[in-house]
Tab-separated table of C-alpha atoms in Angstrom:
chain	number	residue	atom	x	y	z
A	1	MET	CA	175.399	126.880	116.071
A	2	ILE	CA	176.669	126.096	119.507
A	3	GLN	CA	177.265	122.399	119.764
A	4	ILE	CA	177.066	120.718	123.434
A	5	THR	CA	177.321	116.933	124.091
A	6	ASN	CA	175.893	115.218	127.256
A	7	PRO	CA	175.909	118.252	129.674
A	8	ASP	CA	176.403	117.625	133.562
A	9	ARG	CA	173.189	118.638	135.231
A	10	SER	CA	175.213	121.468	136.861
A	11	GLN	CA	175.764	122.981	133.624
A	12	TRP	CA	171.743	123.167	132.332
A	13	GLU	CA	171.274	126.448	134.106
A	14	GLU	CA	174.125	128.017	131.906
A	15	ILE	CA	173.286	126.066	128.601
A	16	LEU	CA	169.069	127.130	128.597
A	17	LYS	CA	170.303	130.413	129.218
A	18	ARG	CA	168.318	132.834	126.818
A	19	PRO	CA	169.606	136.077	124.976
A	20	VAL	CA	167.333	138.451	126.826
A	21	MET	CA	167.852	141.942	127.125
A	22	ASN	CA	167.526	143.185	130.968
A	23	THR	CA	164.441	145.633	129.910
A	24	GLU	CA	164.734	147.418	133.445
A	25	ASN	CA	167.618	148.994	132.073
A	26	LEU	CA	165.333	150.965	129.710
A	27	PHE	CA	162.687	152.043	132.321
A	28	ASP	CA	163.861	155.957	132.173
A	29	THR	CA	163.457	156.250	128.625
A	30	VAL	CA	160.326	154.579	128.428
A	31	ARG	CA	158.993	156.478	131.688
A	32	SER	CA	159.635	159.752	129.851
A	33	ILE	CA	157.981	158.892	126.541
A	34	ILE	CA	154.912	157.359	128.729
A	35	GLU	CA	154.928	160.642	130.488
A	36	HIS	CA	154.758	163.050	127.522
A	37	VAL	CA	152.261	160.838	126.571
A	38	GLN	CA	150.057	161.041	129.326
A	39	ALA	CA	150.524	165.037	129.389
A	40	GLU	CA	150.143	165.932	125.560
A	41	GLY	CA	147.843	163.237	124.079
A	42	ASP	CA	147.656	162.947	120.459
A	43	HIS	CA	150.062	165.953	119.871
A	44	ALA	CA	153.154	163.338	122.343
A	45	ILE	CA	152.069	160.365	119.998
A	46	LEU	CA	152.368	162.577	116.719
A	47	GLU	CA	155.714	163.956	117.829
A	48	TYR	CA	157.125	160.392	118.574
A	49	GLU	CA	155.791	159.120	115.509
A	50	GLU	CA	157.623	161.960	113.582
A	51	LYS	CA	161.362	161.079	115.979
A	52	PHE	CA	160.707	157.322	115.734
A	53	ASP	CA	158.475	156.558	112.517
A	54	ARG	CA	160.161	159.042	110.607
A	55	VAL	CA	156.792	159.994	109.125
A	56	THR	CA	154.433	163.202	109.658
A	57	LEU	CA	150.792	162.321	109.982
A	58	ALA	CA	148.059	164.383	109.905
A	59	SER	CA	145.748	162.091	112.012
A	60	LEU	CA	146.562	159.187	113.964
A	61	ALA	CA	143.148	157.436	112.302
A	62	VAL	CA	142.985	155.151	109.699
A	63	SER	CA	140.466	156.067	107.369
A	64	ASP	CA	137.581	154.286	105.689
A	65	GLU	CA	139.848	155.393	102.180
A	66	GLU	CA	142.574	153.757	103.492
A	67	LEU	CA	140.406	150.357	104.570
A	68	ALA	CA	139.124	150.605	101.107
A	69	GLU	CA	142.688	151.094	99.072
A	70	ALA	CA	143.938	148.171	101.301
A	71	GLU	CA	141.683	145.553	99.966
A	72	ILE	CA	142.285	146.098	96.867
A	73	LEU	CA	145.993	145.868	96.895
A	74	VAL	CA	146.441	142.723	99.262
A	75	SER	CA	146.542	140.081	96.509
A	76	GLU	CA	143.366	137.452	95.950
A	77	ASP	CA	145.571	134.697	97.474
A	78	LEU	CA	146.868	136.406	100.677
A	79	LYS	CA	142.877	137.576	101.249
A	80	ALA	CA	142.040	133.311	100.795
A	81	ALA	CA	144.619	132.215	103.461
A	82	ILE	CA	143.672	135.029	105.590
A	83	ARG	CA	140.374	134.494	105.740
A	84	LEU	CA	141.122	130.390	105.747
A	85	ALA	CA	143.166	131.175	108.821
A	86	LYS	CA	140.370	133.288	110.452
A	87	ARG	CA	137.758	130.511	110.133
A	88	ASN	CA	140.313	127.974	111.774
A	89	ILE	CA	140.944	130.370	114.996
A	90	GLU	CA	137.727	131.074	115.004
A	91	ALA	CA	136.578	127.671	115.220
A	92	PHE	CA	139.255	126.407	117.668
A	93	HIS	CA	138.578	129.485	120.067
A	94	VAL	CA	134.695	128.998	120.006
A	95	SER	CA	135.084	125.423	121.262
A	96	GLN	CA	136.743	127.349	124.609
A	97	ARG	CA	133.451	128.983	126.013
A	98	PHE	CA	133.226	128.503	129.267
A	99	GLU	CA	130.033	126.936	130.388
A	100	GLY	CA	129.452	127.447	134.206
A	101	LYS	CA	127.433	125.273	136.380
A	102	LYS	CA	125.708	125.958	139.379
A	103	VAL	CA	126.719	124.323	142.506
A	104	GLU	CA	125.135	123.390	145.441
A	105	THR	CA	127.560	123.060	148.043
A	106	GLN	CA	125.591	122.307	151.288
A	107	SER	CA	121.731	121.983	151.214
A	108	GLY	CA	120.213	125.103	150.661
A	109	ILE	CA	123.788	126.846	149.452
A	110	PHE	CA	124.242	127.960	145.522
A	111	CYS	CA	127.543	128.884	144.178
A	112	TRP	CA	128.299	129.351	140.086
A	113	GLN	CA	130.423	131.436	137.913
A	114	LYS	CA	129.899	133.609	134.870
A	115	ALA	CA	132.372	134.643	132.379
A	116	VAL	CA	132.074	138.274	131.282
A	117	ALA	CA	134.146	139.580	128.462
A	118	ILE	CA	136.778	142.618	129.029
A	119	GLU	CA	135.005	145.307	127.824
A	120	LYS	CA	137.863	147.490	126.577
A	121	VAL	CA	140.896	146.241	124.960
A	122	GLY	CA	143.865	147.097	123.255
A	123	LEU	CA	146.024	145.201	120.639
A	124	TYR	CA	149.372	146.163	119.676
A	125	ILE	CA	150.547	144.756	115.865
A	126	PRO	CA	154.328	145.037	115.349
A	127	GLY	CA	155.412	146.583	111.927
A	128	GLY	CA	159.091	146.886	110.885
A	129	THR	CA	160.415	144.109	109.140
A	130	ALA	CA	157.878	141.838	109.187
A	131	PRO	CA	154.022	143.250	109.470
A	132	LEU	CA	152.555	140.417	111.393
A	133	PHE	CA	149.355	140.621	110.083
A	134	SER	CA	148.263	137.212	111.121
A	135	THR	CA	148.681	138.348	115.384
A	136	VAL	CA	146.007	140.896	113.998
A	137	LEU	CA	143.860	137.485	113.704
A	138	MET	CA	145.229	135.916	116.888
A	139	LEU	CA	144.368	138.906	119.143
A	140	ALA	CA	141.256	140.248	117.282
A	141	VAL	CA	138.910	136.800	116.751
A	142	PRO	CA	139.054	135.877	120.578
A	143	ALA	CA	138.571	139.604	121.648
A	144	GLY	CA	135.502	139.425	118.975
A	145	ILE	CA	134.259	135.884	120.452
A	146	ALA	CA	134.348	136.939	124.091
A	147	GLY	CA	132.199	139.968	123.246
A	148	CYS	CA	134.839	142.735	123.988
A	149	ARG	CA	132.472	145.603	123.572
A	150	GLU	CA	135.386	148.342	122.492
A	151	ILE	CA	139.010	146.951	120.745
A	152	VAL	CA	141.324	149.343	119.717
A	153	LEU	CA	144.610	148.236	117.050
A	154	CYS	CA	147.362	150.085	117.289
A	155	THR	CA	149.999	149.543	114.819
A	156	PRO	CA	153.242	151.658	113.452
A	157	PRO	CA	152.535	153.155	110.153
A	158	GLY	CA	155.281	152.984	107.068
A	159	LYS	CA	157.031	156.185	105.946
A	160	ASP	CA	154.591	157.016	103.806
A	161	GLY	CA	151.577	157.286	106.327
A	162	LYS	CA	150.179	154.360	105.653
A	163	VAL	CA	149.357	150.706	107.779
A	164	HIS	CA	150.582	147.811	106.093
A	165	PRO	CA	147.602	146.889	103.712
A	166	ALA	CA	147.609	143.125	105.056
A	167	ILE	CA	147.185	144.573	108.633
A	168	LEU	CA	144.441	146.064	107.327
A	169	PHE	CA	142.858	143.593	105.767
A	170	ALA	CA	143.118	140.791	108.350
A	171	ALA	CA	141.973	143.833	110.726
A	172	LYS	CA	138.359	143.745	108.395
A	173	VAL	CA	137.598	140.263	108.417
A	174	ALA	CA	138.306	140.274	112.030
A	175	GLY	CA	135.797	142.807	112.673
A	176	ILE	CA	138.140	145.359	113.902
A	177	ASN	CA	137.417	148.923	113.015
A	178	HIS	CA	138.911	151.221	115.368
A	179	ILE	CA	142.442	151.314	114.079
A	180	VAL	CA	145.349	153.725	115.112
A	181	LYS	CA	148.611	154.625	113.522
A	182	ALA	CA	150.929	154.687	116.681
A	183	GLY	CA	153.975	152.061	116.865
A	184	GLY	CA	156.160	151.910	120.301
A	185	VAL	CA	156.503	153.241	123.588
A	186	GLN	CA	153.855	156.051	122.328
A	187	ALA	CA	151.098	153.332	121.165
A	188	ILE	CA	151.170	151.473	124.467
A	189	ALA	CA	151.252	154.517	126.673
A	190	ALA	CA	147.888	155.801	124.937
A	191	MET	CA	146.190	152.632	125.321
A	192	ALA	CA	146.932	152.498	128.948
A	193	TYR	CA	145.625	156.115	129.514
A	194	GLY	CA	143.894	157.557	126.793
A	195	THR	CA	144.235	160.160	124.537
A	196	GLU	CA	141.697	162.474	122.152
A	197	SER	CA	142.063	159.713	119.354
A	198	VAL	CA	143.000	156.322	121.519
A	199	PRO	CA	140.559	155.317	124.150
A	200	LYS	CA	141.979	153.626	127.511
A	201	VAL	CA	141.831	150.280	127.917
A	202	TYR	CA	141.525	147.852	130.588
A	203	LYS	CA	144.040	145.379	129.162
A	204	ILE	CA	146.574	145.568	126.038
A	205	PHE	CA	147.940	142.490	124.296
A	206	GLY	CA	150.696	142.115	121.730
A	207	PRO	CA	154.281	141.494	120.913
A	208	GLY	CA	156.847	144.035	120.020
A	209	ASN	CA	160.981	144.873	121.029
A	210	GLN	CA	162.461	145.779	123.974
A	211	TYR	CA	160.608	148.960	124.395
A	212	VAL	CA	157.299	147.828	124.043
A	213	MET	CA	158.221	145.114	126.239
A	214	ALA	CA	159.597	147.450	129.090
A	215	ALA	CA	156.220	150.108	128.453
A	216	LYS	CA	153.757	147.675	129.157
A	217	GLN	CA	155.662	145.911	132.063
A	218	LEU	CA	155.605	149.854	133.145
A	219	VAL	CA	152.026	150.365	132.696
A	220	SER	CA	151.070	147.189	133.976
A	221	LEU	CA	152.421	148.080	137.652
A	222	ARG	CA	149.148	149.975	138.644
A	223	ASP	CA	147.049	151.206	135.459
A	224	VAL	CA	146.087	148.495	133.030
A	225	ALA	CA	146.903	144.578	132.731
A	226	ILE	CA	148.611	143.297	130.256
A	227	ASP	CA	148.605	139.745	128.447
A	228	MET	CA	151.872	138.233	130.067
A	229	PRO	CA	155.470	139.450	130.001
A	230	ALA	CA	157.814	138.681	126.995
A	231	GLY	CA	160.775	137.810	125.831
A	232	PRO	CA	162.139	137.321	121.989
A	233	SER	CA	160.513	134.433	120.148
A	234	GLU	CA	162.033	130.797	120.713
A	235	VAL	CA	161.928	127.559	119.284
A	236	GLU	CA	162.885	123.938	120.687
A	237	VAL	CA	162.952	120.702	118.613
A	238	LEU	CA	163.190	117.556	120.503
A	239	ALA	CA	164.024	114.964	117.892
A	240	ASP	CA	165.122	111.280	117.986
A	241	GLU	CA	166.957	109.630	115.344
A	242	THR	CA	163.819	109.194	112.997
A	243	ALA	CA	163.798	112.850	112.495
A	244	ASN	CA	163.618	114.453	108.905
A	245	PRO	CA	167.070	116.433	109.205
A	246	VAL	CA	165.731	118.872	106.684
A	247	PHE	CA	162.421	119.380	108.620
A	248	VAL	CA	164.627	120.008	111.837
A	249	ALA	CA	167.107	122.216	110.109
A	250	ALA	CA	163.695	124.146	108.624
A	251	ASP	CA	162.203	124.447	111.683
A	252	LEU	CA	165.246	125.420	113.073
A	253	LEU	CA	165.711	128.481	110.655
A	254	SER	CA	161.732	129.842	110.706
A	255	GLN	CA	162.603	130.623	114.136
A	256	ALA	CA	165.733	132.585	113.763
A	257	GLU	CA	164.507	134.749	111.334
A	258	HIS	CA	162.177	136.395	113.238
A	259	GLY	CA	164.877	138.607	114.625
A	260	VAL	CA	168.664	138.209	115.425
A	261	ASP	CA	167.398	137.990	119.384
A	262	SER	CA	165.447	134.776	118.756
A	263	GLN	CA	166.237	131.502	119.805
A	264	ALA	CA	166.243	128.029	118.174
A	265	LEU	CA	167.414	125.095	120.185
A	266	LEU	CA	167.727	121.121	119.083
A	267	ILE	CA	167.638	118.746	121.941
A	268	THR	CA	168.298	115.199	120.387
A	269	THR	CA	169.430	111.868	121.588
A	270	SER	CA	171.030	111.200	117.984
A	271	ALA	CA	174.825	113.046	117.345
A	272	ARG	CA	174.308	111.630	113.732
A	273	LEU	CA	170.856	113.867	113.604
A	274	ARG	CA	172.748	116.759	115.015
A	275	GLN	CA	175.596	116.593	112.322
A	276	MET	CA	173.113	116.258	109.482
A	277	VAL	CA	170.933	119.065	111.189
A	278	LYS	CA	173.973	121.331	111.147
A	279	GLU	CA	175.001	120.578	107.499
A	280	GLU	CA	171.134	121.371	106.579
A	281	VAL	CA	171.173	124.438	108.250
A	282	GLU	CA	174.000	125.752	106.434
A	283	ARG	CA	172.432	124.899	103.359
A	284	GLN	CA	169.520	126.021	103.785
A	285	LEU	CA	170.440	129.534	105.387
A	286	ALA	CA	172.455	130.268	102.181
A	287	VAL	CA	169.443	131.203	100.440
A	288	LEU	CA	167.497	132.826	102.931
A	289	PRO	CA	166.456	136.283	102.108
A	290	ARG	CA	166.831	137.122	105.578
A	291	LYS	CA	170.029	135.448	105.963
A	292	GLU	CA	171.890	138.328	107.993
A	293	ILE	CA	169.185	138.440	111.090
A	294	ALA	CA	168.738	134.432	111.182
A	295	GLU	CA	173.077	133.885	111.145
A	296	LYS	CA	173.110	136.398	114.419
A	297	SER	CA	170.168	134.792	115.803
A	298	LEU	CA	172.164	131.101	114.766
A	299	ALA	CA	174.956	132.259	116.855
A	300	GLY	CA	172.984	132.121	119.954
A	301	SER	CA	171.320	129.049	119.092
A	302	LYS	CA	172.237	125.619	120.381
A	303	LEU	CA	172.321	121.764	119.136
A	304	ILE	CA	172.296	119.798	122.123
A	305	VAL	CA	172.774	115.849	121.994
A	306	VAL	CA	171.510	114.015	125.216
A	307	ARG	CA	172.094	110.533	126.784
A	308	ASP	CA	168.359	109.237	126.246
A	309	MET	CA	164.935	110.503	125.824
A	310	ALA	CA	164.147	110.701	129.244
A	311	GLU	CA	167.177	113.159	129.458
A	312	ALA	CA	165.557	115.206	126.821
A	313	ILE	CA	162.447	115.180	128.518
A	314	GLU	CA	163.681	116.403	131.296
A	315	LEU	CA	166.171	119.058	129.916
A	316	THR	CA	162.834	120.402	127.883
A	317	ASN	CA	160.844	120.918	131.120
A	318	THR	CA	163.835	122.718	132.442
A	319	TYR	CA	163.596	125.261	129.571
A	320	ALA	CA	160.205	125.521	129.211
A	321	PRO	CA	160.038	126.554	125.144
A	322	GLU	CA	157.582	129.080	123.672
A	323	HIS	CA	157.119	126.461	121.076
A	324	LEU	CA	158.178	122.759	120.850
A	325	ILE	CA	158.007	120.788	117.910
A	326	ILE	CA	158.122	117.113	118.914
A	327	GLU	CA	159.970	115.002	116.123
A	328	ALA	CA	160.267	111.602	117.742
A	329	ALA	CA	158.856	107.990	116.706
A	330	ASP	CA	156.649	107.982	119.765
A	331	TYR	CA	155.933	111.336	119.856
A	332	MET	CA	152.633	110.697	121.353
A	333	SER	CA	154.330	108.827	124.258
A	334	VAL	CA	156.693	111.608	124.784
A	335	ALA	CA	154.245	114.784	124.781
A	336	GLU	CA	152.555	113.468	127.560
A	337	LYS	CA	155.653	113.841	129.319
A	338	ILE	CA	155.755	117.502	128.576
A	339	VAL	CA	154.661	120.029	131.845
A	340	ASN	CA	156.314	122.984	130.911
A	341	ALA	CA	155.624	124.552	126.968
A	342	GLY	CA	153.666	127.405	125.342
A	343	SER	CA	152.410	125.237	122.379
A	344	VAL	CA	153.668	121.801	121.244
A	345	PHE	CA	153.586	120.593	117.250
A	346	LEU	CA	153.628	117.095	117.073
A	347	GLY	CA	155.178	114.883	114.656
A	348	SER	CA	157.114	115.296	111.586
A	349	LEU	CA	154.295	117.077	109.467
A	350	SER	CA	153.322	119.847	112.118
A	351	PRO	CA	155.607	122.731	111.861
A	352	GLU	CA	155.745	125.917	114.273
A	353	SER	CA	154.648	127.840	111.021
A	354	ALA	CA	150.919	125.979	111.116
A	355	GLY	CA	150.552	127.596	114.653
A	356	ASP	CA	152.018	130.789	114.002
A	357	TYR	CA	149.437	130.811	110.997
A	358	ALA	CA	146.379	128.746	110.270
A	359	SER	CA	146.089	125.570	112.241
A	360	GLY	CA	143.531	127.190	114.533
A	361	THR	CA	146.024	127.622	117.836
A	362	ASN	CA	147.033	130.864	119.067
A	363	HIS	CA	150.813	131.703	118.681
A	364	THR	CA	150.631	134.491	121.284
A	365	LEU	CA	152.866	132.682	123.746
A	366	PRO	CA	154.739	132.730	126.546
A	367	THR	CA	158.585	133.411	126.229
A	368	ASN	CA	161.652	133.350	128.520
A	369	GLY	CA	160.391	130.254	130.800
A	370	TYR	CA	157.226	131.921	131.497
A	371	ALA	CA	155.407	128.677	129.927
A	372	LYS	CA	156.287	127.165	133.738
A	373	ALA	CA	153.710	129.483	135.105
A	374	TYR	CA	151.774	131.152	131.923
A	375	SER	CA	149.943	129.907	129.454
A	376	GLY	CA	149.056	131.522	125.988
A	377	VAL	CA	146.325	133.618	124.728
A	378	SER	CA	143.066	132.240	124.381
A	379	LEU	CA	139.716	133.059	124.769
A	380	ASP	CA	140.188	132.962	128.968
A	381	SER	CA	142.756	136.197	128.157
A	382	PHE	CA	139.522	138.257	126.790
A	383	VAL	CA	137.296	137.292	129.442
A	384	ARG	CA	136.951	137.647	133.591
A	385	LYS	CA	135.270	135.045	135.811
A	386	ILE	CA	132.428	136.541	138.396
A	387	THR	CA	131.347	134.219	141.102
A	388	PHE	CA	128.186	134.457	142.567
A	389	GLN	CA	126.516	132.875	145.814
A	390	GLU	CA	123.055	132.477	146.915
A	391	ILE	CA	122.310	131.185	150.503
A	392	CYS	CA	118.474	130.336	151.116
A	393	PRO	CA	117.445	129.837	154.959
A	394	GLU	CA	118.047	126.650	154.672
A	395	GLY	CA	122.084	127.297	153.907
A	396	MET	CA	122.319	129.680	156.616
A	397	ARG	CA	120.874	127.630	159.529
A	398	ASN	CA	123.358	125.038	157.734
A	399	ILE	CA	126.145	127.236	157.513
A	400	GLY	CA	125.817	129.934	159.708
A	401	PRO	CA	127.370	128.590	162.931
A	402	SER	CA	130.566	127.540	161.420
A	403	ILE	CA	130.713	131.033	160.060
A	404	GLU	CA	130.309	132.680	163.455
A	405	VAL	CA	132.692	130.309	164.771
A	406	MET	CA	135.501	131.054	162.242
A	407	ALA	CA	135.180	135.135	162.726
A	408	ALA	CA	135.174	134.770	165.986
A	409	SER	CA	138.436	132.918	165.989
A	410	GLU	CA	140.002	135.231	163.817
A	411	HIS	CA	138.780	138.224	166.070
A	412	LEU	CA	137.038	139.924	163.111
A	413	ASP	CA	133.496	140.436	165.639
A	414	ALA	CA	131.585	142.408	162.764
A	415	HIS	CA	132.268	139.987	160.139
A	416	LYS	CA	130.244	137.311	162.789
A	417	ASN	CA	127.609	139.798	163.856
A	418	ALA	CA	126.376	139.856	159.980
A	419	VAL	CA	125.704	135.794	160.042
A	420	THR	CA	124.422	136.559	163.746
A	421	VAL	CA	121.921	138.772	162.908
A	422	ARG	CA	120.743	137.076	160.326
A	423	LEU	CA	120.236	133.765	162.161
A	424	LYS	CA	118.307	135.975	164.789
A	425	SER	CA	115.611	136.821	161.716
A	426	LEU	CA	115.130	133.441	160.838
């Protein structure tokens, strides 16, 4: 890992750079796949599944028999863990239900909002080296609570033509029964435009590699909404001299094993802690099954020592991490000063892994500094808020003349007249 000590503010932008690939370089390749799926539907998806996932499929749909088989293949321990995680995720997201209030802004004028579910949503779940069945819960549970009428889940099959059983079991627990064997750009295109097997949706959710991200960006330009722009996953540990170096090292490695382009950052006020963390990372790394992936990620990760906690907080807010773990003596006080982060984990017993799986918060979060402007996925991500207003005769008399003056001042005479004719009727 790269070690930096007391960096000057002029260096902050450079040292906080992420190892992010410019997805715009992929747009031409991605666009051709999208256009082929638009033109050929399921046939194109089957072609791309054979080309990219190296599997020949007779059908894109997951059958009832495959769902039943998956339930048998998943261990009882994992089933219990998935059910527990689902309960906690559900409890947290149910608490986010919107309750609109009718406001009388002026006598006779009533305004209010109503939350309405997005009717059709698409969930993308990566397969590959780490099938993310936990992401099924993170997306499908709030979609169900919101009341989305149609939820389609796309995920790539293995070389045996089957979806990972834990993904199928998680989908069943979350109440999803429309599951499609499709990965990559072709899956995003299918949900954006619709095919014989995949309904067109209004919003697409879920992580993926740089090709999936490029596809989501392209289809979002004019055809469908997406959850958020995203890049590789990342974590920052913000620590003082009281932090446990074993815990800190474990947290950095839990992020590093995600992928070779993931980033793990330590910002600390203690040079001694940094040295202990460095040694502990090396010790724990040696026995990790995903050592090769973690090593490549760590090559772009950083251990930064700063002068004091105030500077550590300012550097953190500049970085705007996807995940932030605060291991400091007065972690609540530090947390109050954090304004840019996706999800924050407080104290030595709150690892990122808890939020990734089972504490109840959502793990679909803004990366690449987007936490400065975006929230993570929540119940609000699956709803729209429609405003309503009702103006009674008293209200029209009170507000009408002001509307007329404002409309006339903007030279919009028809706007003014829509009020004038009503005032005359009263």
